[in-house]
Amino acid sequence: MSDESTPAHRYTAAVANSIESRWQRYWEEHGTFHAPNPTGPLAGDVPPDKLFVQDMFPYPSGAGLHVGHPLGFIGTDTFARYHRMNGRNVLHTMGFDAFGLPAEQYAVQTGQHPRITTEQNIARYLSQIRRLGLGHDERRRIATTDLSYYRWTQWIFLQIYNAWFDERVSKARPIAELEAEYERGDRATPDGRAWSELSRIEQRKLVDSHRLVYQSEAPVNWCPGLGTVVANEEVTPDGRSDRGNFPVFRKNLRQWMMRITAYSDRLIDDLDMLDWPEKVKTMQRNWIGRSAGAHIRFPVGDAAVEVFTTRPDTVFGATYLVLAPEHPLGDALTPAAWPAGVDERWTGGGATPAEAVAAYRRAAAQKSELDRQESRDKTGVFVGVHAVNPVNGAEIPVFVADYVLMGYGTGAIMAVPGQDQRDWDFATVFGLPIVRTVQPTAGFSGEAFTGDGPAINSAFLDGMDVAEAKKTIIAWLEQNGHGEGRLQYKLRDWLFARQRYWGEPFPIVYDSDGLPVALPESMLPVALPEVEDYSPRTFDPDDADSEPSPPLSRAADWIEVELDLGEGRKTYRRDANVMPQWAGSSWYQLRYVDPTNEERFSEPENERYWLGPRPQEHGESDPGGVDLYIGGIEHAVLHLLYSRFWQKVLYDLGHVSGPEPYRRLFNQGYIQAYAYTDSRGVYVPAEEVTERDGRFFHNGQEVRQEYGKMGKSLKNVVTPDEMCDRYGADTFRFYEMSMGPMEVSRPWATKDVIGAQRFLQRMWRNVVDETTGEVRFTDEVPDDDTLRALHRTIDGIHADYAAMRFNTAGAKLIELNNHVTKVYGGRPCPRSVLEPMILMLAPLCPHIAEEMWAALGHTESLAHGPFPRADERYLVEETVEYPVQVNGKVRARVTVAADAGQDEVRAAALAEEKIAALTEGMEPRKVIVVPGRLVNVVL
RNA sequence: GCCCCCGUAGCCCAACUGGCAGAGGCAGCCCCCUUAAAAGGGGUGGAGUGCCGGUUCGAAUCCGGUCGGGGGCACCA
């Protein structure tokens, strides 16, 4: 790297690397980043001013990191270091979300236990991030796969399991309180019998049906290719699995669910209290999908079809009803034969309604989600009966059609073709009548009219606008017993079980009646057993009829267990499911706070200190939570919704002090990269490509440029290790932070990194003689100009660091260093300038800053400050130069005393030669003086 | 199809609540150091803010339209 002619003490990569490993060792040995807790094993002196900064839980992938991964980590570290230097108690660490498919799939292929793979990957990951000099409290590292961690994941599961949601107070309560209500008779059983008349099994089933974790035989997303079921959130819009991209089928299976829907309103409403990007809030609102409308019952003989609609005001225009294919009434309502004169288009070729419905339903079930969405042509069959529209007594036909989804609303709709395009399309295909109930705006040329306007053809609603008509009809429906106003949500309950190996086992066993029994806390943890074969049975990815067969069910010694659960020793069967990967990441901030606590998941005093609401600082509605949470936008719905849900349950049950886990969320951008393909479309190594006149060449052949992700298969990966080797970690850190604002995605450009290194070399040279290695500085007083530059920088950099504008903070440092270099050019610089400059550099480039700080004679690390304060005296200028505009164009400049009044500035501007010439002695129409800014003369 | 974000020098990016378009870096050009070289030093030119229109004394910034790029949702009644 350094040949003879490079000065021995120049800040080269080799010098940087030796400085870096030395300081990393120092920090570790001195516990520099240990953040004290108020109580417990990590207790120490705690200042009241604290800051909890958290990166999104990384998965320790075997592929290692590329330069995009640490962007957020360096950002949080810089932010954390800045605040630590300003005296705050800063908690910053990093653990691993280590359960999951890749390690398991590797185990399936090689037979190596996923724990070994996981541990190796974690070690590799740590070695990569340690080189970056991140100021983590190493005592707080955790992995979700640690038994000491997942016992608490299981404990939290039990809290949720042993709770129910009391609608009357909109919060979770212990299940024992529900049982007590039944026992006392305060709450009626479904069939009205007294609690004591129910059998023990009936009692248990009744209570179980209220739990926040429950089993249901419901349509779930079965993915034969993965051999497991997956959550709605893990299914892509085209009906495939998020991981692996296999087809997903809706299938009725008995599965564990978490009642997240009980929290729909609070999950939406509490978003208002959070300092989060609007984009993420909007995504969560859309996902929960609250819409206001009404349930309306349409009588069919003795039965009734209940529909959900957001447009009850259009009920007079309902000309038919539609049931989802899976709707139970599809069978129940069918008469023995078609009514006379039935429209041929309506029968689907079936000889009887029952046959037609059955055939249609079979066809619908075979369609994957993808098929269903690919073709938007409306299909359906007539059920053979008519329902009565309760508002006008009209007889309207009932259909089954797959454009109505069973999982939303009641699984049935009233179709109003006049105001809904989907209904219009269907009505057109089937020759059904169309009645407009809202007067379209003049000139409207479309089909269904969905806008606002006066009601028509709607009896007592006529003339009302949509909002008023809705209110009026809902009141009428409620009065007459035909329906009621209702809120509806898209959010569905969280499918919580996976038929996999590498996850947290459920702390649940089944008794001889086949009913689930929660294990008591004292029997935690339930450790994962050793198994012969880590794979679930997987199937042909397209085999919708296959059934899950989890690996744990084959661990015979483990699955059968003899326990005393209060009724003497009995044999039980363990639950063979494991929790989804989202379980461990739904509460890890609570464990960072108190990672070694063996008595509790987190000591309340520690939890309150680090995560509790602080209304004095953050306003009255402060929900508490991590002070700054940085990660990618990809977790906007899944992780962040689950985490908020668990926090709320724990909050309701009194285990945590605030209702939200993450007070402030920040999404960092991505580092992207160019990739190049040759004429065959094969990727060529990006670093070997050269550019000429806007065209790109590899070995003389022209190649095509693409822009996107960094990845092995694209041959464009650049790793942090490589950057550390070539430039040093500080240079790499500085470059990443100076590429642009944290939230913006940008392309990686290795050739630009040199700029960051040159800056650090120049700054180093201002402290250390490159040839002799001697430290150089003086105690002389800097000139006024330099002092002003210094204090302006200090003033600006505080604001930049606090607002995470690390790119402009870096630019200010370069600017100041350039100034100092110019003024002192080779002579020793005043210590009083060097020291604050070094301190200001420290959050971005901690190693070189420590080294220079020590070189200037300091024996203590600068990690805890001091951080320089700007002296007001040097921030005020004595004179101000005002640009003088005439009609908005700059024509001249005048310099006046900084404390000059507006009149003085105005007089000076008008007196200026060029301005006077332009005004020719005439009085201008207007003169605008913006104090400290400019003067604009309007002629 | 609906909704959101972003377009400033060859490239990455600055510009506080509307107020002199440039802080910083890369590349370019010039000079210096060097036997030579550069991942050394010093200096320097370069855009009127995608496009059209509006509001304003004044617009990169606000408003409307349009083009380009990125993202989210998508038979949710």
JSON list of N, CA and C in Angstrom, two decimals, chain A residues 250-304:
[
{"chain": "A", "resi": 250, "resn": "ARG", "atom": "N", "xyz": [-55.88, -20.77, -0.32]},
{"chain": "A", "resi": 250, "resn": "ARG", "atom": "CA", "xyz": [-56.76, -20.59, 0.84]},
{"chain": "A", "resi": 250, "resn": "ARG", "atom": "C", "xyz": [-57.30, -21.97, 1.20]},
{"chain": "A", "resi": 251, "resn": "LYS", "atom": "N", "xyz": [-57.16, -22.33, 2.47]},
{"chain": "A", "resi": 251, "resn": "LYS", "atom": "CA", "xyz": [-57.54, -23.67, 2.86]},
{"chain": "A", "resi": 251, "resn": "LYS", "atom": "C", "xyz": [-58.03, -23.61, 4.30]},
{"chain": "A", "resi": 252, "resn": "ASN", "atom": "N", "xyz": [-59.05, -24.38, 4.59]},
{"chain": "A", "resi": 252, "resn": "ASN", "atom": "CA", "xyz": [-59.54, -24.42, 5.96]},
{"chain": "A", "resi": 252, "resn": "ASN", "atom": "C", "xyz": [-58.67, -25.35, 6.80]},
{"chain": "A", "resi": 253, "resn": "LEU", "atom": "N", "xyz": [-57.97, -24.80, 7.76]},
{"chain": "A", "resi": 253, "resn": "LEU", "atom": "CA", "xyz": [-57.14, -25.60, 8.65]},
{"chain": "A", "resi": 253, "resn": "LEU", "atom": "C", "xyz": [-57.29, -25.05, 10.06]},
{"chain": "A", "resi": 254, "resn": "ARG", "atom": "N", "xyz": [-57.12, -25.95, 11.04]},
{"chain": "A", "resi": 254, "resn": "ARG", "atom": "CA", "xyz": [-57.18, -25.49, 12.42]},
{"chain": "A", "resi": 254, "resn": "ARG", "atom": "C", "xyz": [-55.83, -24.87, 12.77]},
{"chain": "A", "resi": 255, "resn": "GLN", "atom": "N", "xyz": [-55.83, -23.60, 13.15]},
{"chain": "A", "resi": 255, "resn": "GLN", "atom": "CA", "xyz": [-54.58, -22.89, 13.34]},
{"chain": "A", "resi": 255, "resn": "GLN", "atom": "C", "xyz": [-54.65, -21.92, 14.51]},
{"chain": "A", "resi": 256, "resn": "TRP", "atom": "N", "xyz": [-53.47, -21.60, 15.06]},
{"chain": "A", "resi": 256, "resn": "TRP", "atom": "CA", "xyz": [-53.40, -20.58, 16.10]},
{"chain": "A", "resi": 256, "resn": "TRP", "atom": "C", "xyz": [-53.51, -19.19, 15.50]},
{"chain": "A", "resi": 257, "resn": "MET", "atom": "N", "xyz": [-54.35, -18.37, 16.10]},
{"chain": "A", "resi": 257, "resn": "MET", "atom": "CA", "xyz": [-54.50, -17.00, 15.64]},
{"chain": "A", "resi": 257, "resn": "MET", "atom": "C", "xyz": [-54.30, -16.05, 16.82]},
{"chain": "A", "resi": 258, "resn": "MET", "atom": "N", "xyz": [-53.84, -14.85, 16.53]},
{"chain": "A", "resi": 258, "resn": "MET", "atom": "CA", "xyz": [-53.82, -13.80, 17.56]},
{"chain": "A", "resi": 258, "resn": "MET", "atom": "C", "xyz": [-54.83, -12.73, 17.18]},
{"chain": "A", "resi": 259, "resn": "ARG", "atom": "N", "xyz": [-55.57, -12.30, 18.19]},
{"chain": "A", "resi": 259, "resn": "ARG", "atom": "CA", "xyz": [-56.71, -11.42, 17.95]},
{"chain": "A", "resi": 259, "resn": "ARG", "atom": "C", "xyz": [-56.28, -9.96, 17.81]},
{"chain": "A", "resi": 260, "resn": "ILE", "atom": "N", "xyz": [-55.47, -9.70, 16.79]},
{"chain": "A", "resi": 260, "resn": "ILE", "atom": "CA", "xyz": [-54.98, -8.32, 16.59]},
{"chain": "A", "resi": 260, "resn": "ILE", "atom": "C", "xyz": [-56.14, -7.42, 16.17]},
{"chain": "A", "resi": 261, "resn": "THR", "atom": "N", "xyz": [-57.18, -8.01, 15.58]},
{"chain": "A", "resi": 261, "resn": "THR", "atom": "CA", "xyz": [-58.31, -7.18, 15.11]},
{"chain": "A", "resi": 261, "resn": "THR", "atom": "C", "xyz": [-59.02, -6.47, 16.26]},
{"chain": "A", "resi": 262, "resn": "ALA", "atom": "N", "xyz": [-58.90, -7.03, 17.47]},
{"chain": "A", "resi": 262, "resn": "ALA", "atom": "CA", "xyz": [-59.54, -6.37, 18.60]},
{"chain": "A", "resi": 262, "resn": "ALA", "atom": "C", "xyz": [-58.94, -4.98, 18.80]},
{"chain": "A", "resi": 263, "resn": "TYR", "atom": "N", "xyz": [-57.70, -4.82, 18.36]},
{"chain": "A", "resi": 263, "resn": "TYR", "atom": "CA", "xyz": [-56.99, -3.56, 18.56]},
{"chain": "A", "resi": 263, "resn": "TYR", "atom": "C", "xyz": [-57.05, -2.63, 17.35]},
{"chain": "A", "resi": 264, "resn": "SER", "atom": "N", "xyz": [-57.87, -2.98, 16.35]},
{"chain": "A", "resi": 264, "resn": "SER", "atom": "CA", "xyz": [-57.91, -2.18, 15.12]},
{"chain": "A", "resi": 264, "resn": "SER", "atom": "C", "xyz": [-58.04, -0.69, 15.38]},
{"chain": "A", "resi": 265, "resn": "ASP", "atom": "N", "xyz": [-59.01, -0.32, 16.18]},
{"chain": "A", "resi": 265, "resn": "ASP", "atom": "CA", "xyz": [-59.24, 1.11, 16.42]},
{"chain": "A", "resi": 265, "resn": "ASP", "atom": "C", "xyz": [-58.05, 1.75, 17.10]},
{"chain": "A", "resi": 266, "resn": "ARG", "atom": "N", "xyz": [-57.54, 1.09, 18.12]},
{"chain": "A", "resi": 266, "resn": "ARG", "atom": "CA", "xyz": [-56.41, 1.70, 18.84]},
{"chain": "A", "resi": 266, "resn": "ARG", "atom": "C", "xyz": [-55.17, 1.75, 17.97]},
{"chain": "A", "resi": 267, "resn": "LEU", "atom": "N", "xyz": [-54.98, 0.73, 17.13]},
{"chain": "A", "resi": 267, "resn": "LEU", "atom": "CA", "xyz": [-53.81, 0.75, 16.25]},
{"chain": "A", "resi": 267, "resn": "LEU", "atom": "C", "xyz": [-53.90, 1.90, 15.24]},
{"chain": "A", "resi": 268, "resn": "ILE", "atom": "N", "xyz": [-55.10, 2.23, 14.84]},
{"chain": "A", "resi": 268, "resn": "ILE", "atom": "CA", "xyz": [-55.25, 3.38, 13.93]},
{"chain": "A", "resi": 268, "resn": "ILE", "atom": "C", "xyz": [-55.17, 4.69, 14.71]},
{"chain": "A", "resi": 269, "resn": "ASP", "atom": "N", "xyz": [-55.95, 4.79, 15.77]},
{"chain": "A", "resi": 269, "resn": "ASP", "atom": "CA", "xyz": [-56.05, 6.07, 16.49]},
{"chain": "A", "resi": 269, "resn": "ASP", "atom": "C", "xyz": [-54.72, 6.50, 17.12]},
{"chain": "A", "resi": 270, "resn": "ASP", "atom": "N", "xyz": [-53.97, 5.54, 17.65]},
{"chain": "A", "resi": 270, "resn": "ASP", "atom": "CA", "xyz": [-52.74, 5.90, 18.35]},
{"chain": "A", "resi": 270, "resn": "ASP", "atom": "C", "xyz": [-51.63, 6.33, 17.39]},
{"chain": "A", "resi": 271, "resn": "LEU", "atom": "N", "xyz": [-51.82, 6.10, 16.10]},
{"chain": "A", "resi": 271, "resn": "LEU", "atom": "CA", "xyz": [-50.82, 6.58, 15.14]},
{"chain": "A", "resi": 271, "resn": "LEU", "atom": "C", "xyz": [-50.64, 8.08, 15.27]},
{"chain": "A", "resi": 272, "resn": "ASP", "atom": "N", "xyz": [-51.72, 8.76, 15.66]},
{"chain": "A", "resi": 272, "resn": "ASP", "atom": "CA", "xyz": [-51.66, 10.22, 15.79]},
{"chain": "A", "resi": 272, "resn": "ASP", "atom": "C", "xyz": [-50.65, 10.68, 16.83]},
{"chain": "A", "resi": 273, "resn": "MET", "atom": "N", "xyz": [-50.33, 9.81, 17.78]},
{"chain": "A", "resi": 273, "resn": "MET", "atom": "CA", "xyz": [-49.40, 10.22, 18.85]},
{"chain": "A", "resi": 273, "resn": "MET", "atom": "C", "xyz": [-47.94, 9.99, 18.46]},
{"chain": "A", "resi": 274, "resn": "LEU", "atom": "N", "xyz": [-47.72, 9.36, 17.31]},
{"chain": "A", "resi": 274, "resn": "LEU", "atom": "CA", "xyz": [-46.37, 8.93, 16.97]},
{"chain": "A", "resi": 274, "resn": "LEU", "atom": "C", "xyz": [-45.66, 9.90, 16.04]},
{"chain": "A", "resi": 275, "resn": "ASP", "atom": "N", "xyz": [-44.37, 10.04, 16.27]},
{"chain": "A", "resi": 275, "resn": "ASP", "atom": "CA", "xyz": [-43.52, 10.84, 15.41]},
{"chain": "A", "resi": 275, "resn": "ASP", "atom": "C", "xyz": [-42.94, 9.89, 14.35]},
{"chain": "A", "resi": 276, "resn": "TRP", "atom": "N", "xyz": [-43.78, 9.58, 13.38]},
{"chain": "A", "resi": 276, "resn": "TRP", "atom": "CA", "xyz": [-43.41, 8.61, 12.33]},
{"chain": "A", "resi": 276, "resn": "TRP", "atom": "C", "xyz": [-43.61, 9.26, 10.97]},
{"chain": "A", "resi": 277, "resn": "PRO", "atom": "N", "xyz": [-42.93, 8.74, 9.95]},
{"chain": "A", "resi": 277, "resn": "PRO", "atom": "CA", "xyz": [-43.19, 9.27, 8.61]},
{"chain": "A", "resi": 277, "resn": "PRO", "atom": "C", "xyz": [-44.66, 9.06, 8.22]},
{"chain": "A", "resi": 278, "resn": "GLU", "atom": "N", "xyz": [-45.25, 10.07, 7.61]},
{"chain": "A", "resi": 278, "resn": "GLU", "atom": "CA", "xyz": [-46.66, 9.97, 7.20]},
{"chain": "A", "resi": 278, "resn": "GLU", "atom": "C", "xyz": [-46.89, 8.75, 6.31]},
{"chain": "A", "resi": 279, "resn": "LYS", "atom": "N", "xyz": [-45.91, 8.48, 5.49]},
{"chain": "A", "resi": 279, "resn": "LYS", "atom": "CA", "xyz": [-46.02, 7.36, 4.56]},
{"chain": "A", "resi": 279, "resn": "LYS", "atom": "C", "xyz": [-46.30, 6.04, 5.30]},
{"chain": "A", "resi": 280, "resn": "VAL", "atom": "N", "xyz": [-45.57, 5.83, 6.37]},
{"chain": "A", "resi": 280, "resn": "VAL", "atom": "CA", "xyz": [-45.74, 4.58, 7.13]},
{"chain": "A", "resi": 280, "resn": "VAL", "atom": "C", "xyz": [-47.10, 4.58, 7.84]},
{"chain": "A", "resi": 281, "resn": "LYS", "atom": "N", "xyz": [-47.47, 5.72, 8.38]},
{"chain": "A", "resi": 281, "resn": "LYS", "atom": "CA", "xyz": [-48.78, 5.81, 9.04]},
{"chain": "A", "resi": 281, "resn": "LYS", "atom": "C", "xyz": [-49.89, 5.49, 8.03]},
{"chain": "A", "resi": 282, "resn": "THR", "atom": "N", "xyz": [-49.75, 6.05, 6.84]},
{"chain": "A", "resi": 282, "resn": "THR", "atom": "CA", "xyz": [-50.76, 5.81, 5.81]},
{"chain": "A", "resi": 282, "resn": "THR", "atom": "C", "xyz": [-50.81, 4.33, 5.45]},
{"chain": "A", "resi": 283, "resn": "MET", "atom": "N", "xyz": [-49.65, 3.70, 5.31]},
{"chain": "A", "resi": 283, "resn": "MET", "atom": "CA", "xyz": [-49.64, 2.28, 4.98]},
{"chain": "A", "resi": 283, "resn": "MET", "atom": "C", "xyz": [-50.34, 1.47, 6.06]},
{"chain": "A", "resi": 284, "resn": "GLN", "atom": "N", "xyz": [-50.11, 1.83, 7.32]},
{"chain": "A", "resi": 284, "resn": "GLN", "atom": "CA", "xyz": [-50.77, 1.09, 8.40]},
{"chain": "A", "resi": 284, "resn": "GLN", "atom": "C", "xyz": [-52.28, 1.35, 8.38]},
{"chain": "A", "resi": 285, "resn": "ARG", "atom": "N", "xyz": [-52.66, 2.59, 8.17]},
{"chain": "A", "resi": 285, "resn": "ARG", "atom": "CA", "xyz": [-54.10, 2.89, 8.11]},
{"chain": "A", "resi": 285, "resn": "ARG", "atom": "C", "xyz": [-54.76, 2.10, 6.99]},
{"chain": "A", "resi": 286, "resn": "ASN", "atom": "N", "xyz": [-54.10, 2.07, 5.83]},
{"chain": "A", "resi": 286, "resn": "ASN", "atom": "CA", "xyz": [-54.67, 1.33, 4.70]},
{"chain": "A", "resi": 286, "resn": "ASN", "atom": "C", "xyz": [-54.75, -0.15, 5.00]},
{"chain": "A", "resi": 287, "resn": "TRP", "atom": "N", "xyz": [-53.72, -0.67, 5.67]},
{"chain": "A", "resi": 287, "resn": "TRP", "atom": "CA", "xyz": [-53.70, -2.09, 5.95]},
{"chain": "A", "resi": 287, "resn": "TRP", "atom": "C", "xyz": [-54.82, -2.46, 6.91]},
{"chain": "A", "resi": 288, "resn": "ILE", "atom": "N", "xyz": [-55.01, -1.64, 7.93]},
{"chain": "A", "resi": 288, "resn": "ILE", "atom": "CA", "xyz": [-56.09, -1.90, 8.89]},
{"chain": "A", "resi": 288, "resn": "ILE", "atom": "C", "xyz": [-57.43, -1.64, 8.20]},
{"chain": "A", "resi": 289, "resn": "GLY", "atom": "N", "xyz": [-57.45, -0.64, 7.34]},
{"chain": "A", "resi": 289, "resn": "GLY", "atom": "CA", "xyz": [-58.59, -0.42, 6.45]},
{"chain": "A", "resi": 289, "resn": "GLY", "atom": "C", "xyz": [-59.93, -0.24, 7.15]},
{"chain": "A", "resi": 290, "resn": "ARG", "atom": "N", "xyz": [-60.01, 0.75, 8.01]},
{"chain": "A", "resi": 290, "resn": "ARG", "atom": "CA", "xyz": [-61.28, 0.99, 8.69]},
{"chain": "A", "resi": 290, "resn": "ARG", "atom": "C", "xyz": [-62.21, 1.74, 7.74]},
{"chain": "A", "resi": 291, "resn": "SER", "atom": "N", "xyz": [-63.41, 1.23, 7.55]},
{"chain": "A", "resi": 291, "resn": "SER", "atom": "CA", "xyz": [-64.38, 2.02, 6.78]},
{"chain": "A", "resi": 291, "resn": "SER", "atom": "C", "xyz": [-65.72, 1.98, 7.48]},
{"chain": "A", "resi": 292, "resn": "ALA", "atom": "N", "xyz": [-66.41, 3.11, 7.38]},
{"chain": "A", "resi": 292, "resn": "ALA", "atom": "CA", "xyz": [-67.69, 3.25, 8.06]},
{"chain": "A", "resi": 292, "resn": "ALA", "atom": "C", "xyz": [-68.81, 2.92, 7.09]},
{"chain": "A", "resi": 293, "resn": "GLY", "atom": "N", "xyz": [-69.81, 2.21, 7.55]},
{"chain": "A", "resi": 293, "resn": "GLY", "atom": "CA", "xyz": [-70.93, 1.87, 6.69]},
{"chain": "A", "resi": 293, "resn": "GLY", "atom": "C", "xyz": [-72.04, 1.29, 7.52]},
{"chain": "A", "resi": 294, "resn": "ALA", "atom": "N", "xyz": [-72.73, 0.30, 6.94]},
{"chain": "A", "resi": 294, "resn": "ALA", "atom": "CA", "xyz": [-73.85, -0.28, 7.67]},
{"chain": "A", "resi": 294, "resn": "ALA", "atom": "C", "xyz": [-74.00, -1.75, 7.31]},
{"chain": "A", "resi": 295, "resn": "HIS", "atom": "N", "xyz": [-74.54, -2.51, 8.25]},
{"chain": "A", "resi": 295, "resn": "HIS", "atom": "CA", "xyz": [-75.02, -3.85, 7.95]},
{"chain": "A", "resi": 295, "resn": "HIS", "atom": "C", "xyz": [-76.51, -3.71, 7.65]},
{"chain": "A", "resi": 296, "resn": "ILE", "atom": "N", "xyz": [-76.95, -4.35, 6.56]},
{"chain": "A", "resi": 296, "resn": "ILE", "atom": "CA", "xyz": [-78.38, -4.31, 6.23]},
{"chain": "A", "resi": 296, "resn": "ILE", "atom": "C", "xyz": [-78.85, -5.74, 5.98]},
{"chain": "A", "resi": 297, "resn": "ARG", "atom": "N", "xyz": [-80.01, -6.08, 6.54]},
{"chain": "A", "resi": 297, "resn": "ARG", "atom": "CA", "xyz": [-80.56, -7.43, 6.35]},
{"chain": "A", "resi": 297, "resn": "ARG", "atom": "C", "xyz": [-81.65, -7.43, 5.28]},
{"chain": "A", "resi": 298, "resn": "PHE", "atom": "N", "xyz": [-81.46, -8.31, 4.30]},
{"chain": "A", "resi": 298, "resn": "PHE", "atom": "CA", "xyz": [-82.44, -8.48, 3.22]},
{"chain": "A", "resi": 298, "resn": "PHE", "atom": "C", "xyz": [-83.15, -9.82, 3.43]},
{"chain": "A", "resi": 299, "resn": "PRO", "atom": "N", "xyz": [-84.41, -9.81, 3.79]},
{"chain": "A", "resi": 299, "resn": "PRO", "atom": "CA", "xyz": [-85.12, -11.08, 4.04]},
{"chain": "A", "resi": 299, "resn": "PRO", "atom": "C", "xyz": [-85.22, -11.93, 2.77]},
{"chain": "A", "resi": 300, "resn": "VAL", "atom": "N", "xyz": [-85.00, -13.25, 2.95]},
{"chain": "A", "resi": 300, "resn": "VAL", "atom": "CA", "xyz": [-85.23, -14.24, 1.89]},
{"chain": "A", "resi": 300, "resn": "VAL", "atom": "C", "xyz": [-86.06, -15.33, 2.54]},
{"chain": "A", "resi": 301, "resn": "GLY", "atom": "N", "xyz": [-87.33, -15.36, 2.29]},
{"chain": "A", "resi": 301, "resn": "GLY", "atom": "CA", "xyz": [-88.20, -16.31, 2.99]},
{"chain": "A", "resi": 301, "resn": "GLY", "atom": "C", "xyz": [-88.08, -16.09, 4.48]},
{"chain": "A", "resi": 302, "resn": "ASP", "atom": "N", "xyz": [-87.75, -17.16, 5.23]},
{"chain": "A", "resi": 302, "resn": "ASP", "atom": "CA", "xyz": [-87.61, -17.03, 6.68]},
{"chain": "A", "resi": 302, "resn": "ASP", "atom": "C", "xyz": [-86.23, -16.53, 7.08]},
{"chain": "A", "resi": 303, "resn": "ALA", "atom": "N", "xyz": [-85.29, -16.69, 6.15]},
{"chain": "A", "resi": 303, "resn": "ALA", "atom": "CA", "xyz": [-83.91, -16.30, 6.47]},
{"chain": "A", "resi": 303, "resn": "ALA", "atom": "C", "xyz": [-83.68, -14.85, 6.04]},
{"chain": "A", "resi": 304, "resn": "ALA", "atom": "N", "xyz": [-82.42, -14.42, 6.16]},
{"chain": "A", "resi": 304, "resn": "ALA", "atom": "CA", "xyz": [-82.07, -13.08, 5.70]},
{"chain": "A", "resi": 304, "resn": "ALA", "atom": "C", "xyz": [-80.60, -13.08, 5.32]}
]
